[in-house]
mmCIF file of C-alpha atoms in Angstrom:
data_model
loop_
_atom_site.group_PDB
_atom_site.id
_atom_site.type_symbol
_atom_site.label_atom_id
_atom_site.label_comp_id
_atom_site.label_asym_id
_atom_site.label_seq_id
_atom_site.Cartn_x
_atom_site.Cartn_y
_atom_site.Cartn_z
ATOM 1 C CA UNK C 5 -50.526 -57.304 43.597
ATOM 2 C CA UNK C 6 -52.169 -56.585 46.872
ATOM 3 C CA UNK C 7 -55.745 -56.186 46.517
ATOM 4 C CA UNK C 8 -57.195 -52.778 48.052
ATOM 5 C CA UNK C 9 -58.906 -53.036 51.581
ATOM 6 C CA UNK C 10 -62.872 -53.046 51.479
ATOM 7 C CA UNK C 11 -64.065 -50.062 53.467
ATOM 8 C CA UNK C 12 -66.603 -50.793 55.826
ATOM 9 C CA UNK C 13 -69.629 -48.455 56.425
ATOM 10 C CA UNK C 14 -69.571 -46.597 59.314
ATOM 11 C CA UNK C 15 -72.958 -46.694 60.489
ATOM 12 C CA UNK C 16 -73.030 -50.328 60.347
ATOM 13 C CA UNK C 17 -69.796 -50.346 62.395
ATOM 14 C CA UNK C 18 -71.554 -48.064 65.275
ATOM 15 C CA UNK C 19 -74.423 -50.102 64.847
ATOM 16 C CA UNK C 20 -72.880 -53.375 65.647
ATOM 17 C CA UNK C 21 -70.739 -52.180 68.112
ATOM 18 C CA UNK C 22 -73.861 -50.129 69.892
ATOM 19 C CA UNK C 23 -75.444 -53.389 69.746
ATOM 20 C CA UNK C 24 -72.759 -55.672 71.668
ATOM 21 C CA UNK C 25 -72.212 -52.631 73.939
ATOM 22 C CA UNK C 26 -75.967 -52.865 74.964
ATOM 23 C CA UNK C 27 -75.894 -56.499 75.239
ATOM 24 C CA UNK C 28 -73.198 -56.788 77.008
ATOM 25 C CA UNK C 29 -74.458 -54.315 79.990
ATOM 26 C CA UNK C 30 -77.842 -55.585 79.875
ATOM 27 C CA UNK C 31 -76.420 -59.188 80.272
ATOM 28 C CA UNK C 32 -73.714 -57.915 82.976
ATOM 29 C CA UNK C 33 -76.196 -56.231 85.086
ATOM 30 C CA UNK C 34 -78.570 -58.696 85.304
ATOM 31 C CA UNK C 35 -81.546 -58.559 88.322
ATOM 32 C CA UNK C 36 -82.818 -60.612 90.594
ATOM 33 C CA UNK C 37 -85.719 -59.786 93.358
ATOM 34 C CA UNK C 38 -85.648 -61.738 96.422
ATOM 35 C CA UNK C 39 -88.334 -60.147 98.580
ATOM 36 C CA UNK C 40 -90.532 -60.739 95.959
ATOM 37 C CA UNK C 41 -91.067 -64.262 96.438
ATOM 38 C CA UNK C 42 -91.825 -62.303 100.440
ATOM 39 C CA UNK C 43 -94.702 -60.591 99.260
ATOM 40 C CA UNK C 44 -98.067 -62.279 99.058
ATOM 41 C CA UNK C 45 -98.457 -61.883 95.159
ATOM 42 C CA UNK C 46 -95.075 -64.126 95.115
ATOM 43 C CA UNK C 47 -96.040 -67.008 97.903
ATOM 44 C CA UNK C 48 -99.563 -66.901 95.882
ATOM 45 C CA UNK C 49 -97.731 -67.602 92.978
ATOM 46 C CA UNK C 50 -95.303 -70.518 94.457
ATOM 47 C CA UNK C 51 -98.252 -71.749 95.820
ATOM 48 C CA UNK C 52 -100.421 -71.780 92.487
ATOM 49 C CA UNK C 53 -96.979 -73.482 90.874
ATOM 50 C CA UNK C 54 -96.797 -76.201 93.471
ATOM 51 C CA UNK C 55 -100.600 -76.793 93.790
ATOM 52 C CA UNK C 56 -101.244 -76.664 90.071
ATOM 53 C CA UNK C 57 -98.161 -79.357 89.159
ATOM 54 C CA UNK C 58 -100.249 -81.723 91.795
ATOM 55 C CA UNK C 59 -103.590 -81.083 89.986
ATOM 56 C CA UNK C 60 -102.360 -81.852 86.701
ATOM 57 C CA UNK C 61 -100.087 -84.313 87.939
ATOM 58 C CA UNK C 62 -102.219 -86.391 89.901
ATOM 59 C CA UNK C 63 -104.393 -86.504 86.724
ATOM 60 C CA UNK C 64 -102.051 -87.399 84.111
ATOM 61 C CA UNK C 65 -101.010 -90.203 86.089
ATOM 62 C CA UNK C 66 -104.509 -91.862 85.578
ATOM 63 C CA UNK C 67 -106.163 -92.928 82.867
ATOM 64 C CA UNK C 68 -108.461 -89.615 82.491
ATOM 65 C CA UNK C 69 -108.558 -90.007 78.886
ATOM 66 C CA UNK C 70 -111.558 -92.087 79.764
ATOM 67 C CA UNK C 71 -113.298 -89.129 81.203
ATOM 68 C CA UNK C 72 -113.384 -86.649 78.770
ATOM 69 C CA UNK C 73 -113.935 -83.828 80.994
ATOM 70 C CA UNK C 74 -110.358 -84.432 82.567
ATOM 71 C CA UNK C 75 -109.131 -83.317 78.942
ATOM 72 C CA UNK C 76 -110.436 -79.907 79.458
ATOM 73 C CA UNK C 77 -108.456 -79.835 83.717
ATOM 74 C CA UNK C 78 -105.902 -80.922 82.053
ATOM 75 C CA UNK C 79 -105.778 -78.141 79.586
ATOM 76 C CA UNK C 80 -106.434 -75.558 81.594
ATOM 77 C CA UNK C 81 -103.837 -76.425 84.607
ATOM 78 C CA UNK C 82 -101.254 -77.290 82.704
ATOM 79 C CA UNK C 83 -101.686 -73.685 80.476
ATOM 80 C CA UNK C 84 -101.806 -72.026 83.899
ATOM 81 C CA UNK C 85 -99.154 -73.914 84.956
ATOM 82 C CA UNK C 86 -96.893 -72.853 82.250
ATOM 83 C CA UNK C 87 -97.718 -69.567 82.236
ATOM 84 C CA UNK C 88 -97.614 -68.844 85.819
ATOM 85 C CA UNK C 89 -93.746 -70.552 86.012
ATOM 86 C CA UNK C 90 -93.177 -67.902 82.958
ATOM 87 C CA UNK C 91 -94.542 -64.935 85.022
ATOM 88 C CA UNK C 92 -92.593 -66.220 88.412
ATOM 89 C CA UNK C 93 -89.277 -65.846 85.986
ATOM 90 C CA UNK C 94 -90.208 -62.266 84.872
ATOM 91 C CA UNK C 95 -91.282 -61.090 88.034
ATOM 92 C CA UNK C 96 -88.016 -62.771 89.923
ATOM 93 C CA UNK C 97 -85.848 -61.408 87.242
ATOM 94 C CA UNK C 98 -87.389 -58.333 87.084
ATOM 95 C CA UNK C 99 -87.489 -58.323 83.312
ATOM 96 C CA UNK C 100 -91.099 -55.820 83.722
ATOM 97 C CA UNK C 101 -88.839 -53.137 83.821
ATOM 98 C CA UNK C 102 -86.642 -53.963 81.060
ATOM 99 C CA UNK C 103 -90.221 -53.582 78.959
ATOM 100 C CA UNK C 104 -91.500 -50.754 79.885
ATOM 101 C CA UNK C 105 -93.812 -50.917 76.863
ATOM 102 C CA UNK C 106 -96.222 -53.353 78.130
ATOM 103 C CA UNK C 107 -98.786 -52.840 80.561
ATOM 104 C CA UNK C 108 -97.922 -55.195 83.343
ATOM 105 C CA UNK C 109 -100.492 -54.433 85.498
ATOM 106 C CA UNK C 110 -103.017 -55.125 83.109
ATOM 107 C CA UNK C 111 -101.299 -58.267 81.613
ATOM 108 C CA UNK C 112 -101.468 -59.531 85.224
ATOM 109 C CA UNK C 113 -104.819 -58.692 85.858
ATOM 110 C CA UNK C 114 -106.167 -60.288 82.685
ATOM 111 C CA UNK C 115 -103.628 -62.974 83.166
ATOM 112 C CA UNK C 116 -105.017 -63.456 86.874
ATOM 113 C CA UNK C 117 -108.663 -63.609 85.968
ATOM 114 C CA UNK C 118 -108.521 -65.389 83.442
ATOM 115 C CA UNK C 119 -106.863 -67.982 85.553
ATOM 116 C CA UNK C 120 -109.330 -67.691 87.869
ATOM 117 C CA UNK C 121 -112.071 -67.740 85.964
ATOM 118 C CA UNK C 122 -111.133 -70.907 83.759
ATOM 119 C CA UNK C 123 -109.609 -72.387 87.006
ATOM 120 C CA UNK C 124 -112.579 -72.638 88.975
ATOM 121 C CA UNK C 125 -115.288 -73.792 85.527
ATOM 122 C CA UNK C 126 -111.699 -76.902 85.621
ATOM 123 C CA UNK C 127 -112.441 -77.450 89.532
ATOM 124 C CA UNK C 128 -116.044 -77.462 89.217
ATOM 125 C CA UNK C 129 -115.366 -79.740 86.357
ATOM 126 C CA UNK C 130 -112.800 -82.155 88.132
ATOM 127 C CA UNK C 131 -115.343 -82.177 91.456
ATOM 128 C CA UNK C 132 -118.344 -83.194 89.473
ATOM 129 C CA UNK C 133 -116.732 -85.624 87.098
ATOM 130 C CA UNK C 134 -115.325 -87.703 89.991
ATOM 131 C CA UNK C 135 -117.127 -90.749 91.204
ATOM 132 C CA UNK C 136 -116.253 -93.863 92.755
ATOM 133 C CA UNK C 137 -118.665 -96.071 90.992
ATOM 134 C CA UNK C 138 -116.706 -94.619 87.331
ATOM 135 C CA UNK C 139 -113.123 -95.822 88.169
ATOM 136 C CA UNK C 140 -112.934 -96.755 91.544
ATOM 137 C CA UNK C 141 -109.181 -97.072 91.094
ATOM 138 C CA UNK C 142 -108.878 -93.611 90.075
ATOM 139 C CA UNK C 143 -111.287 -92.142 92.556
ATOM 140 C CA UNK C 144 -108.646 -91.217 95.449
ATOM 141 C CA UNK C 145 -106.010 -89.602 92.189
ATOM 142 C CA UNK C 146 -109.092 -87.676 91.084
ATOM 143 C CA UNK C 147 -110.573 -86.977 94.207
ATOM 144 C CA UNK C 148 -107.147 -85.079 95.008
ATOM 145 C CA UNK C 149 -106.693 -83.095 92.047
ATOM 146 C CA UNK C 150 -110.847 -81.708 92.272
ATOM 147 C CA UNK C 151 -109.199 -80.686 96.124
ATOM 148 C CA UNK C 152 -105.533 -79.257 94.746
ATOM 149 C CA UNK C 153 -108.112 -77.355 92.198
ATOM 150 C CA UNK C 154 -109.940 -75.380 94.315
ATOM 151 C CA UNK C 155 -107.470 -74.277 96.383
ATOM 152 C CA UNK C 156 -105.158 -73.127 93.169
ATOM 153 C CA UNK C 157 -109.030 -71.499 92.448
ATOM 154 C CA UNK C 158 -108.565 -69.531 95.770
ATOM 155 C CA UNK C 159 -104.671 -68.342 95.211
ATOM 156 C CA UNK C 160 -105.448 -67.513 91.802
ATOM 157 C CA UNK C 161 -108.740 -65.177 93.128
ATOM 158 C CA UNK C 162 -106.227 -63.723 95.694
ATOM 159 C CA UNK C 163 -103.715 -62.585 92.768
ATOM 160 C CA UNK C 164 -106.617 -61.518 91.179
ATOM 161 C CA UNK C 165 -107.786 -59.033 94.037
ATOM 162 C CA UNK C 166 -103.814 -57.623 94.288
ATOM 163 C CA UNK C 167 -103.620 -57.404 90.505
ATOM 164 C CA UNK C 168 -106.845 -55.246 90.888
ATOM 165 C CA UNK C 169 -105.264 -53.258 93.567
ATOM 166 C CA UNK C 170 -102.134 -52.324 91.377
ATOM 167 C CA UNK C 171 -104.220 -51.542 88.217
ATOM 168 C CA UNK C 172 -106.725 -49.498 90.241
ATOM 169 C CA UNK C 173 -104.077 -47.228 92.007
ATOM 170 C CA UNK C 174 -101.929 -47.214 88.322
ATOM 171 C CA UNK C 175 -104.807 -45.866 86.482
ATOM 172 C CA UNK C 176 -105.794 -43.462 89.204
ATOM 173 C CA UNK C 177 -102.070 -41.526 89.046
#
């Protein structure tokens, strides 16, 4: 006695196959932009990538636990760091316009300021917690990273001023 074939629902059939269909172009066609790593918003952010991994690197291979204020340069590069390699990939893959939900121009702006803002209260930090009478073996490792800080403080203000410049002329049109 055979037993009688299930029918399946039809919607969820169409659904599924909508689904792989989708998948399988977005997948297929995937994007990569590379004149934006030309631009100066992209070489800002290689240079915040390289420039931050040498600030937090330079500290983390010291003992700044001693120093508590290296806790909070550490925090704050390596959340910038992070963050910034995660925007590199969107921007690179252009996945902004597969999500044309979210405000990018305002999500870099904030992201931007923010960076530059916490950024430069780390440098200021780094600069004024390093001494050569503290940890004189440390000095020239901290000494670098206060350096490598400011001058991710000055790429970070300069994606900060071309952030501004997209949002202003976005919410203008």
């Amino acid at each position: 006695m055979e037993e009688p074939q299930r029918v399946r629902s039809h919607t969820v059939t169409t659904t599924a196959s909508s689904f792989a269909e989708n998948f399988s172009t977005s997948s297929s066609s995937f994007a990569y932009d590379r004149e934006f790593l030309r631009t100066l918003p992209g070489l800002l952010i290689v240079a915040e990538i390289v420039l931050g991994l040498l600030v937090w690197t330079l500290i983390a291979g010291t003992e700044y636990f001693r120093v508590p204020a290296f806790g909070w340069v550490m925090f704050v590069a390596v959340f910038y760091w992070v963050l910034t390699v995660f925007f590199l990939i969107i921007y690179i893959t252009m996945t902004y316009t597969r999500i044309p939900q979210v405000p990018w121009t305002t999500v870099g702006l904030c992201f931007n300021g923010s960076a530059f803002i916490l950024y430069l209260s780390a440098a200021v930090v780094d600069a004024s917690s390093v001494s050569p009478e503290r940890d004189s073996h440390n000095f020239n490792s901290w000494a670098a990273s206060s350096f490598f800080a400011f001058l991710v403080t000055i790429c970070y203000a300069g994606n900060t001023y071309f952030s501004f410049i997209a949002w202003r002329s976005r919410t203008i049109q």
